[in-house]
Coordinates of C-alpha atoms in Angstrom, one line a residue:
Chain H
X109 CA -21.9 1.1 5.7
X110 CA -18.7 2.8 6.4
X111 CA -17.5 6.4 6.1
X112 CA -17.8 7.9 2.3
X113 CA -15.5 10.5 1.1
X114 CA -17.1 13.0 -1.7
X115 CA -15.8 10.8 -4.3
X116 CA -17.2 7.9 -3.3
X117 CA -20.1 8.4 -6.3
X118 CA -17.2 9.3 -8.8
X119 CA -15.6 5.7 -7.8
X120 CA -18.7 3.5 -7.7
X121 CA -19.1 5.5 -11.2
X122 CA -15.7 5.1 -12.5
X123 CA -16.2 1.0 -11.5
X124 CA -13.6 1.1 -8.4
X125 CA -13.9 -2.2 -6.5
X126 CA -14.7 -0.6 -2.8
X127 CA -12.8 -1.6 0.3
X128 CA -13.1 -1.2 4.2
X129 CA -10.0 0.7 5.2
X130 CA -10.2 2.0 8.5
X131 CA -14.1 2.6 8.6
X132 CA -14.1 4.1 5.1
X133 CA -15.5 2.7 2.1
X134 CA -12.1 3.4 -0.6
X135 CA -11.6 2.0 -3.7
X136 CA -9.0 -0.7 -3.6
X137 CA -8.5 -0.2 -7.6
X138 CA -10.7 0.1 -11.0
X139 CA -9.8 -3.0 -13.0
X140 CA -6.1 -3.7 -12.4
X141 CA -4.1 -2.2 -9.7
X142 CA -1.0 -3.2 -12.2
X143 CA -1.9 -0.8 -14.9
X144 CA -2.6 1.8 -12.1
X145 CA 1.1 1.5 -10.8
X146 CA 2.7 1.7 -14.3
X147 CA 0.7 4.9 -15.0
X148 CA 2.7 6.5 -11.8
X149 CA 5.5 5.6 -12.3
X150 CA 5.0 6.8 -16.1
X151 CA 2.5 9.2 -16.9
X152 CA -0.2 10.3 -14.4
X153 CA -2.3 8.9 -11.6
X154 CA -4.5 10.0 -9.0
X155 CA -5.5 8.9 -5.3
X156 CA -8.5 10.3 -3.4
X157 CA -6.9 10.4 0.3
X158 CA -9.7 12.6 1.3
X159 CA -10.4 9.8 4.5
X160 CA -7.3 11.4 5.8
X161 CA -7.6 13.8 8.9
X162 CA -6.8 17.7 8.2
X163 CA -5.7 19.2 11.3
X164 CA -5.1 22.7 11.7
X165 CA -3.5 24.7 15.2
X166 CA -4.0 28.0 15.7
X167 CA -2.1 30.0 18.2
X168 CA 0.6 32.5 18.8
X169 CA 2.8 29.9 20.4
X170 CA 1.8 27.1 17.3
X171 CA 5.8 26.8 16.5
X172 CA 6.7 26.4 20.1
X173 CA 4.3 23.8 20.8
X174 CA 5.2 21.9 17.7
X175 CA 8.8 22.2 19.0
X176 CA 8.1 19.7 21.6
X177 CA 5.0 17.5 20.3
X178 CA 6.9 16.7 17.0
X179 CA 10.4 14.8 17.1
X180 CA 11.4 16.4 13.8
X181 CA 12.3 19.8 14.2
X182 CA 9.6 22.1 13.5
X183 CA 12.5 25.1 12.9
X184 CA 13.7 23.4 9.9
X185 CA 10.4 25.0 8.8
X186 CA 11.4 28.6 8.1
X187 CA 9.5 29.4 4.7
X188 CA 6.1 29.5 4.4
X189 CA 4.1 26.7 3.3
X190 CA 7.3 24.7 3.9
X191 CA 6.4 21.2 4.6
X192 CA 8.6 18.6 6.9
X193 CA 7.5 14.8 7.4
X194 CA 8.0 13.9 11.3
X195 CA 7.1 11.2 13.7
X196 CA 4.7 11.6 16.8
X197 CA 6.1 10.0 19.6
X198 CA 5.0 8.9 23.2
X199 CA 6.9 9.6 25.9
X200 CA 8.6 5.7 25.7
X201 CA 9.4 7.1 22.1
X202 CA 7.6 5.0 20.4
X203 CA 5.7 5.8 17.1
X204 CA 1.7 6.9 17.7
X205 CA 1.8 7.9 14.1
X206 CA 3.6 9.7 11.5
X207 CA 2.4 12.8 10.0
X208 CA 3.4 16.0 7.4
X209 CA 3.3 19.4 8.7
X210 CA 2.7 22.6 6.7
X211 CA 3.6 26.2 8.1
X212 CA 1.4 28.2 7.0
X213 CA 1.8 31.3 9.2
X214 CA 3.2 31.9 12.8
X215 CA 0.0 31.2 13.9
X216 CA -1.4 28.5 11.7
X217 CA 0.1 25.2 11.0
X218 CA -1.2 22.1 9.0
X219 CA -0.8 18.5 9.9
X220 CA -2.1 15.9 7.6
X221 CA -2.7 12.3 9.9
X222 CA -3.6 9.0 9.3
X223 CA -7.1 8.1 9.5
X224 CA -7.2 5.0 11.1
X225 CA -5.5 6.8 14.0
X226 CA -7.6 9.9 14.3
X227 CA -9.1 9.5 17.2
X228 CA -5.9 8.7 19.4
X229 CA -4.0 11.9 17.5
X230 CA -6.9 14.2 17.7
X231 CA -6.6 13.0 21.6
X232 CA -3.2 13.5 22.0
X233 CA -2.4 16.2 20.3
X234 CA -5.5 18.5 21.8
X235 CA -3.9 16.9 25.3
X236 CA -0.8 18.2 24.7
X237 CA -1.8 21.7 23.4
X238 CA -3.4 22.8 26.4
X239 CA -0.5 23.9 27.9
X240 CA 0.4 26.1 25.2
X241 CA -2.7 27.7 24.4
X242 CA -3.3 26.3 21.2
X243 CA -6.5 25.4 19.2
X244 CA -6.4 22.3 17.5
X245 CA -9.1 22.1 14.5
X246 CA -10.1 19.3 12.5
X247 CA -10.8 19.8 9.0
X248 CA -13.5 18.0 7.9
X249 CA -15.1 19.9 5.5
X250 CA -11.4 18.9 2.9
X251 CA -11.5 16.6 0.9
X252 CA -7.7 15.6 -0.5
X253 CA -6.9 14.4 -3.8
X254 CA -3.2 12.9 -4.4
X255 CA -1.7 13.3 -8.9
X256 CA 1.4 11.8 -8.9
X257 CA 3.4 11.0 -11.7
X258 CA 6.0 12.4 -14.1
X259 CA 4.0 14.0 -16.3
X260 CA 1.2 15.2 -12.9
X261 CA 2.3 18.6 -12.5
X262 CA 1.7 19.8 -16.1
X263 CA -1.7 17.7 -16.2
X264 CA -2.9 19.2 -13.0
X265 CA -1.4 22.7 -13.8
X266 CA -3.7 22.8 -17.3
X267 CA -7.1 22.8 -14.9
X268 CA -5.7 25.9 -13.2
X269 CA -6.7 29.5 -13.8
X270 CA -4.3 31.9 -14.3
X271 CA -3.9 33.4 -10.9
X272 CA -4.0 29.4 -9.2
X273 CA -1.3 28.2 -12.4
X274 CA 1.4 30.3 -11.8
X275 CA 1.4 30.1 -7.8
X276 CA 1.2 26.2 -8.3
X277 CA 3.9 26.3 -10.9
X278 CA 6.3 27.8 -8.7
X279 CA 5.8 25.1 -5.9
X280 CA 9.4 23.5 -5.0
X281 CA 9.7 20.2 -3.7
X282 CA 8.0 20.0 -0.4
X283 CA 6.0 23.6 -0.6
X284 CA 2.2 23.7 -0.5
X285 CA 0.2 27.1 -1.0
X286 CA -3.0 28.4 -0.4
X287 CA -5.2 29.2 -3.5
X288 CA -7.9 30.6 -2.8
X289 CA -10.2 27.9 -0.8
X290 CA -7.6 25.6 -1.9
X291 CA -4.1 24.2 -0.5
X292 CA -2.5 22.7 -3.0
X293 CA 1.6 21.3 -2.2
X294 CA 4.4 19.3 -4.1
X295 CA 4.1 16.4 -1.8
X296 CA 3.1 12.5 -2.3
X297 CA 3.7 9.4 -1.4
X298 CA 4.6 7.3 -3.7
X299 CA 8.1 8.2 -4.7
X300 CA 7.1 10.3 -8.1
X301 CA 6.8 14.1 -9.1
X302 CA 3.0 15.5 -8.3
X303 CA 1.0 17.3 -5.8
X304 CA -1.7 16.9 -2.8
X305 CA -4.5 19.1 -3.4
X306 CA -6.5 19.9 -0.3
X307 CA -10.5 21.3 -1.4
X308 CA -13.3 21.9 -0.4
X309 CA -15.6 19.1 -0.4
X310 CA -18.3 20.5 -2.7
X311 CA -15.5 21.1 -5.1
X312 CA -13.9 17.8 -5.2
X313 CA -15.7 15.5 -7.8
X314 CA -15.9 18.3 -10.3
X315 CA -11.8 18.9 -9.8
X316 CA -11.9 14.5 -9.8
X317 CA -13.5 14.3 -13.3
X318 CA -11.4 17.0 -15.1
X319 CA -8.4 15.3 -13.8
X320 CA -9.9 11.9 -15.4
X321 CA -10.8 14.0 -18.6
X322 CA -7.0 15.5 -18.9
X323 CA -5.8 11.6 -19.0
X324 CA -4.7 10.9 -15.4
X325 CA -5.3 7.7 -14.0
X326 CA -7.6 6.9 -11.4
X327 CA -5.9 4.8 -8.5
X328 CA -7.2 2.9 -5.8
X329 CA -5.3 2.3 -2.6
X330 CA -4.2 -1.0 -3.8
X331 CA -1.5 1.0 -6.0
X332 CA -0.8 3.5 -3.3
X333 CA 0.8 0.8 -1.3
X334 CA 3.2 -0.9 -3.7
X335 CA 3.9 3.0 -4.6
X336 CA 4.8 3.8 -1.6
X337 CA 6.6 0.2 -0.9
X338 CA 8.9 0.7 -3.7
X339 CA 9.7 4.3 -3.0
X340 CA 11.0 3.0 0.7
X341 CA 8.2 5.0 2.3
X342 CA 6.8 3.3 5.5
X343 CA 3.1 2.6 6.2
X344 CA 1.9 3.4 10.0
X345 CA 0.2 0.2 11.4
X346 CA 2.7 -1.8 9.4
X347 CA 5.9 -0.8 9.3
X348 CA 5.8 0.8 12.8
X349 CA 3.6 1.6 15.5
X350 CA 3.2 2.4 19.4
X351 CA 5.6 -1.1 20.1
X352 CA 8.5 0.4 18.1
X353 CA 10.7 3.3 18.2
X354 CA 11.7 5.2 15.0
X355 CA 15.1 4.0 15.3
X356 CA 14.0 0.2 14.5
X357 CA 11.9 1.7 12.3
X358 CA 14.2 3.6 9.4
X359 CA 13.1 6.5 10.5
X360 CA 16.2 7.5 12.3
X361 CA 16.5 11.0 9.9
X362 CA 13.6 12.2 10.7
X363 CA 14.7 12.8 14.7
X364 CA 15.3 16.4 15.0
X365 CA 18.8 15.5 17.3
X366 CA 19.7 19.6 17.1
X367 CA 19.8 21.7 18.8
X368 CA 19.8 19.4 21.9
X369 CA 18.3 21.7 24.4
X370 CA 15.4 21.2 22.4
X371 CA 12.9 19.1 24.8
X372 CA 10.2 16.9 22.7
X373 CA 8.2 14.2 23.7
X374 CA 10.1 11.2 23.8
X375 CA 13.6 12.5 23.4
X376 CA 14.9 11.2 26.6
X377 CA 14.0 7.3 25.6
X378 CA 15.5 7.7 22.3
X379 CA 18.6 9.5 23.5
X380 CA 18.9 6.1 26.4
X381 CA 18.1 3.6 23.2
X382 CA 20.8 5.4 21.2
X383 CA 23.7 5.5 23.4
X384 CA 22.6 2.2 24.1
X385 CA 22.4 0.7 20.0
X386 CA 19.9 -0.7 19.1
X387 CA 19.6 -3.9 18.3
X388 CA 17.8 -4.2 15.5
X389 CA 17.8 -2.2 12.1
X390 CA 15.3 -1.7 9.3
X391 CA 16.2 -2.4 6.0
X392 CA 14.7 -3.4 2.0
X393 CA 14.9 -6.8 1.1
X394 CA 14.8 -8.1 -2.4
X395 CA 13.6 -11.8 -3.1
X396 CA 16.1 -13.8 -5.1
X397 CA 14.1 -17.1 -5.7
X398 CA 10.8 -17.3 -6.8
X399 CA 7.9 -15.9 -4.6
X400 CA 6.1 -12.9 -2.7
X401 CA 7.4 -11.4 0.1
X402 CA 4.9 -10.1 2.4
X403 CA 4.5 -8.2 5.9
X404 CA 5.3 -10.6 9.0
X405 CA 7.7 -13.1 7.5
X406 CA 10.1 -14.4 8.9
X407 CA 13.6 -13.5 8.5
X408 CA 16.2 -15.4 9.3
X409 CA 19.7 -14.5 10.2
X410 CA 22.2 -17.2 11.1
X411 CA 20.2 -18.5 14.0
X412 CA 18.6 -15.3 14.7
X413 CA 15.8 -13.6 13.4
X414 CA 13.9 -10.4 12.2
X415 CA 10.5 -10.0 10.6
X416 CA 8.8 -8.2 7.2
X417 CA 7.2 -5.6 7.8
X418 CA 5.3 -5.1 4.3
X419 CA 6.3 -6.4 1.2
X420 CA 4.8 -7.2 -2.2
X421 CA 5.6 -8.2 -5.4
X422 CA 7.1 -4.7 -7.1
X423 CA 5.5 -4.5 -10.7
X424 CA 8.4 -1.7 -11.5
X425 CA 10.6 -4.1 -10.7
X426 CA 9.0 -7.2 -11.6
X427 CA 10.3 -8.6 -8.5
X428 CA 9.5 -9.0 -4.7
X429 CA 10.8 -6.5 -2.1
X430 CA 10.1 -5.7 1.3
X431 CA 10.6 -4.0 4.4
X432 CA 11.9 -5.9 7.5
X433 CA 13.5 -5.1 10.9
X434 CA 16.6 -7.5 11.2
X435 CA 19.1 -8.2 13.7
X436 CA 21.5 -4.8 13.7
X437 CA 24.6 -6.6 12.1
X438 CA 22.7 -8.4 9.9
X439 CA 25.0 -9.3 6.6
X440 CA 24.5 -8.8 2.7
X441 CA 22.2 -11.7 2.6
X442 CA 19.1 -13.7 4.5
X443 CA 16.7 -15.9 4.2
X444 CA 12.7 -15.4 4.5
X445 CA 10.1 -18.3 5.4
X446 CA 7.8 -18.8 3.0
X447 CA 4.7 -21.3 3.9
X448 CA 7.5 -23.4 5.5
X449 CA 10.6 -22.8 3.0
X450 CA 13.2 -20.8 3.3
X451 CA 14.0 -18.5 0.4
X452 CA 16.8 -16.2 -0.3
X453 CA 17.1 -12.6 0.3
X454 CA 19.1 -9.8 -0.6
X455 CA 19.6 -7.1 2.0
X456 CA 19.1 -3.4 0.1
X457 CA 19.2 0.0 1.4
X458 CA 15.2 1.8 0.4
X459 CA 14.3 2.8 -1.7
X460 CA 14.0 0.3 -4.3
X461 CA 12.2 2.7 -7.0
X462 CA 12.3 6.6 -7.6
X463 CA 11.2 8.9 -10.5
X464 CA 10.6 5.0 -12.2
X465 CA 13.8 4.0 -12.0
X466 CA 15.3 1.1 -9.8
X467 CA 17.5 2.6 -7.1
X468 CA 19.3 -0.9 -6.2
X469 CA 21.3 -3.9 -8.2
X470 CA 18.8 -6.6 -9.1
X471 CA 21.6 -9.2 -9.7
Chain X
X167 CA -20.3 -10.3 -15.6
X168 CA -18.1 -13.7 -14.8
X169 CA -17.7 -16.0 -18.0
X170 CA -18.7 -19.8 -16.6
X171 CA -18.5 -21.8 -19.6
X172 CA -21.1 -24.7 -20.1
X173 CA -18.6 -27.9 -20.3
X174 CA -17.2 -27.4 -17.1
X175 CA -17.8 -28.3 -13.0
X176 CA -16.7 -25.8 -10.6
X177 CA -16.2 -26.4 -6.8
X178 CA -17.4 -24.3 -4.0
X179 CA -14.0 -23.1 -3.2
X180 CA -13.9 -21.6 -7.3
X181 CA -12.1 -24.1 -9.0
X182 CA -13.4 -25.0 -12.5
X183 CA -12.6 -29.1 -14.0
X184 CA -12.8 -30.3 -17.4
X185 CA -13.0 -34.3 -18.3
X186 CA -10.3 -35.2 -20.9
X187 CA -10.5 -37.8 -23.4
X188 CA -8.0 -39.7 -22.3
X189 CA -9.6 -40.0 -18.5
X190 CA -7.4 -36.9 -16.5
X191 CA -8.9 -33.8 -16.1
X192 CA -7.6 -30.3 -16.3
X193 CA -8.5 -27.6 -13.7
X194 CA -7.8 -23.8 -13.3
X195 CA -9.7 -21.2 -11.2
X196 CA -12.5 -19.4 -12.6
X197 CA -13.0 -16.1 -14.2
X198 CA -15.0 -15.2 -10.6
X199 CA -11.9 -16.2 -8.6
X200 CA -9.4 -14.4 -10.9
X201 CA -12.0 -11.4 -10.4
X202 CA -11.6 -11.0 -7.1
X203 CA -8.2 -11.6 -6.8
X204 CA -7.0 -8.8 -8.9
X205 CA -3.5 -9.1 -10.8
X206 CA -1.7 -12.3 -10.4
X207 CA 2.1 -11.9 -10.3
X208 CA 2.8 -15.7 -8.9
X209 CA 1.7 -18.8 -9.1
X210 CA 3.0 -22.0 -6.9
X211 CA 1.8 -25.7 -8.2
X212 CA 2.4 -29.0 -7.1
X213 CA 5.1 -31.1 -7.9
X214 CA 4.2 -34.1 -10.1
X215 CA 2.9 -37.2 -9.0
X216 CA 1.8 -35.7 -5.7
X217 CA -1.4 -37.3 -4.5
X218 CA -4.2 -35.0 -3.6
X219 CA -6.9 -35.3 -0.9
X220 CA -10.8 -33.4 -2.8
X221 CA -10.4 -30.2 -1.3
X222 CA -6.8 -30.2 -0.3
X223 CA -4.9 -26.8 -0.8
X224 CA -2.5 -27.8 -3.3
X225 CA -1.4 -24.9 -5.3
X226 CA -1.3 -21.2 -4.2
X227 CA -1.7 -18.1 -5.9
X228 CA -0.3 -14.4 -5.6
X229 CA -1.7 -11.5 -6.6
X230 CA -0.4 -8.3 -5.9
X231 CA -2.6 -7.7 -3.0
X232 CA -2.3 -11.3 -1.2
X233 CA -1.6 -15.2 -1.0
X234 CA -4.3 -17.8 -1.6
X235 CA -4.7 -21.2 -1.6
X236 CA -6.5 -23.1 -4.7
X237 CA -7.6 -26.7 -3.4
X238 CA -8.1 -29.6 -5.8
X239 CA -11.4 -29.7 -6.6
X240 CA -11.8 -33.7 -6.6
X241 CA -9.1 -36.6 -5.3
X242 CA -6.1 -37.8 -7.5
X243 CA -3.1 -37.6 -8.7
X244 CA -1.0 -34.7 -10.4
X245 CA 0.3 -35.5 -14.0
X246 CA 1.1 -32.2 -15.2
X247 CA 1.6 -28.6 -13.7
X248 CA 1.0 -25.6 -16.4
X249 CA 4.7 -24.3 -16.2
X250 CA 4.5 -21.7 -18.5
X251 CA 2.6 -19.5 -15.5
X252 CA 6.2 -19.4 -14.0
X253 CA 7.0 -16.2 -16.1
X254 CA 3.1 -15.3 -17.2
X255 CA 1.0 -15.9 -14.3
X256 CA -1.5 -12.9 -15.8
X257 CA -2.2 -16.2 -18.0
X258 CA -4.8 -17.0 -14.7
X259 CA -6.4 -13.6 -15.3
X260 CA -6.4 -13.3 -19.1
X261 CA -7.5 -16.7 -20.1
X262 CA -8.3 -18.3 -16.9
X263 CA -10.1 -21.3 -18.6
X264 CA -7.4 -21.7 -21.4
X265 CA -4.0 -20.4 -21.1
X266 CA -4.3 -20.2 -17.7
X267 CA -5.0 -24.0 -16.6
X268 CA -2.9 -24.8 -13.5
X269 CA -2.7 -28.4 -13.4
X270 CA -3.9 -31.8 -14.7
X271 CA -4.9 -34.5 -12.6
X272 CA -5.6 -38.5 -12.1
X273 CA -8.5 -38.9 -10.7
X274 CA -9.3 -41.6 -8.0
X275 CA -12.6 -41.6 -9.1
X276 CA -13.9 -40.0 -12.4
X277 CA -17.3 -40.1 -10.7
X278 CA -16.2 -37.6 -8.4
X279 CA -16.3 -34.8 -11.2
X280 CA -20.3 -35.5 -11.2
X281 CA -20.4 -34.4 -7.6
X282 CA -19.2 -30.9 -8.5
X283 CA -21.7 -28.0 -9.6
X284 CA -22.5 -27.7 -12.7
X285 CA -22.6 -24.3 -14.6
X286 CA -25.6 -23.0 -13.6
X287 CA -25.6 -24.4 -10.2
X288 CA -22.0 -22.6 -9.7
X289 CA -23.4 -19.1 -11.7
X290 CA -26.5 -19.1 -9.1
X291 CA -23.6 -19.9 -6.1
X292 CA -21.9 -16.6 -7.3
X293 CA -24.3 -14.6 -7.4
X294 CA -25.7 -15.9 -3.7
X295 CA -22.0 -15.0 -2.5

């Protein structure tokens, strides 16, 4: 039996078809992954992502210890409950995992990691914030539920009360807030409108059924991934990990380059790998002949070669996309082998699907 | 609950087979095997006239999580692919023993369809799975 989130009994109720995913027993969907990924990208759907890991660092010197553990730029965070998407790196530069941080208060910063790497980042991180006398807590007791979708907001905002409605109205993009027991921000990860609600975990399959009873979808990690595949968004474990630097990996923008006496782990490998080139680039790929793209396919180039790094068939679309990392000067066009034939491919710059609309030429 | 109809023979590896009139015999997967695929968004068949090996992977299909192969359930010859699950390959999950046929075959021996379960021997293999 593997780990159960609070909603496991909500999912075996709601008939979700229960996976293994990193020790955790998550629905995979509830009947049809398809119809799950059309209600995103039109209407209203919901994720539990409570198997996530909640960390929270308390300490005076919280910002200047994220200054150098993060290579995004934890000043871009000025705002409270400001949220910014950054990288972890080694000191090679290479990607341990990726994570979101919230600032909460001087003193008190969120990060949200994966959970199939929570052991290694609780590791890390509590390694690292020894020398700058901060507490690293794990949150546990949180469970997280994702509503995403263009009409999310106004579903989840008619469960509020009053004083919870009109803080969670106000949320920009990219701002979470404390209400109450509960954190609630304009975040997701899967391209659409919605929020990530952090509660407590007494509180969660109550919150789960209203959300089902207001008409959003429940969605099961099968969804989550073509979600997240057509909104360009990369998957840890997949689309990068330790052997790779964020510079193969797409995730060039999130390297906080300024100012440059800023000192974070891994800067000095990435600065030698970018006056250097490098010599591969990631890109989208969209299948023009018949088939399904997948993760580790190959790509050919000419008589060179990259790799898939996830793909699927894209039911917004209705075609197959993925992501690859390809030869640097690779062209407009490629091939990919498919059980021994090689199929054509269009090179595309993600993402392939925002707010449900295509973001690149299907011809 | 999976539907197994009562005319058919299924495989061990899912595959369902129904004796023609006219001596071929159609197959498809079965409503179990659709099940547990999920959403089917591509289907690949074999071209016509390709001989078959019994439990040769000969066709594949895609769902939206992942490849797999489907393997003929007994020896022969292909004589028709189902080409309509080009642009409707939900056809395999919506009528998976009608609409959603994938191919028709020659066989080298009719006998061989005798070998396969039969519907209650393939409902009691499910439910041991």
């Amino acid at each position: 039996m593997g780990n159960r989130t609070p909603l496991y009994a909500s999912h075996k109720a709601m008939g979700a078809k229960l996976v293994d995913f990193a020790g955790w027993d998550m629905p995979i969907h509830y009947g049809s992954q398809l119809e799950e990924h059309h209600a995103v990208r039109r209407d209203a759907g919901m994720f539990d992502v409570s198997h996530m890991t909640v960390v929270d660092l308390h300490g005076e010197n919280s910002r200047d210890f994220l200054r150098y553990l993060l290579a995004n730029n934890i000043d871009k965070l000025q705002d409270a409950g400001k949220a910014l998407y950054s990288c972890l790196l080694n000191e090679q530069g290479r990607v341990l995992d990726d994570l979101i941080v919230y600032f909460l208060t001087e003193d008190n910063f969120r990060l949200v990691v994966n959970s199939a790497t929570r052991e290694k980042d609780l590791a890390w991180i509590t390694a690292q914030a020894k020398a700058f006398d901060v507490q690293v807590i794990e949150q546990p007791q949180l469970a997280m539920i994702a509503v995403q979708g263009p009409n999310a907001r106004e579903k989840t905002l008619s469960l509020l009360n009053a004083a919870q409605h009109d803080i969670v109205e106000a949320l920009g993009l990219f701002y979470g807030a404390e209400v109450d027991d509960w954190f609630v921000a304009r975040t997701g990860y899967t391209g659409e409108d919605g929020f990530e609600i952090m509660l407590p975990d007494t509180q969660a399959a109550a919150f789960w059924q209203a959300l089902a009873e207001a008409g959003v979808q429940p969605c099961g990690l099968g969804s989550r991934d073509t979600l997240r595949l057509e909104a360009g968004m990369n998957l840890y474990g997949t689309d990068m990990d330790e052997t790779v630097s964020p510079l193969v990996s797409g995730l060039g923008w999130t390297i906080g380059w300024q100012p440059e006496t800023r000192d974070f782990i891994g800067r000095q490998a990435l600065e030698a790998e970018r006056a250097a080139g490098p010599e591969q680039k990631f890109v989208g790929l969209l299948l023009e002949d018949r088939g399904v793209l997948r993760g580790h396919q190959k790509v050919v180039v000419g008589d060179r070669s990259g790799v898939t790094t996830s793909g699927s068939f894209s039911p917004t679309l209705g075609r197959s996309i993925a992501l690859a990392r390809v030869p640097a000067d690779i062209g407009e066009r490629c091939q990919v082998e498919i059980r021994g034939k090689l199929l054509n491919a269009k090179v595309v710059r993600p993402p392939f699907v925002r707010h449900g609309k295509a973001q690149i030429e299907l011809d | 609950m999976s539907e197994v109809p009562g005319d058919l023979r299924y495989s061990n590896s899912h595959e369902w087979v129904r004796v023609n009139e006219d001596g071929t015999v159609t197959t498809g997967i079965s409503d179990h095997a659709q099940e547990q695929l999920g959403d089917l968004v591509f289907v690949e068949l074999p071209e016509i006239d390709h001989e078959v090996e019994a439990e040769e992977a000969c066709a594949v299909v895609e769902s939206v999580k992942a490849a797999s192969d489907v393997y003929a359930p007994i020896a022969g010859t292909v004589v028709e692919v189902n080409e309509d699950l080009a642009d409707a390959p939900e056809a395999v999950n919506q009528d998976p023993y009608g609409a959603g046929w994938l191919m028709r075959l020659q066989p080298s021996s009719v006998d061989d369809v005798e070998r396969l379960m039969s519907p209650d021997e393939y409902q009691e293999f499910i439910e041991s799975e």
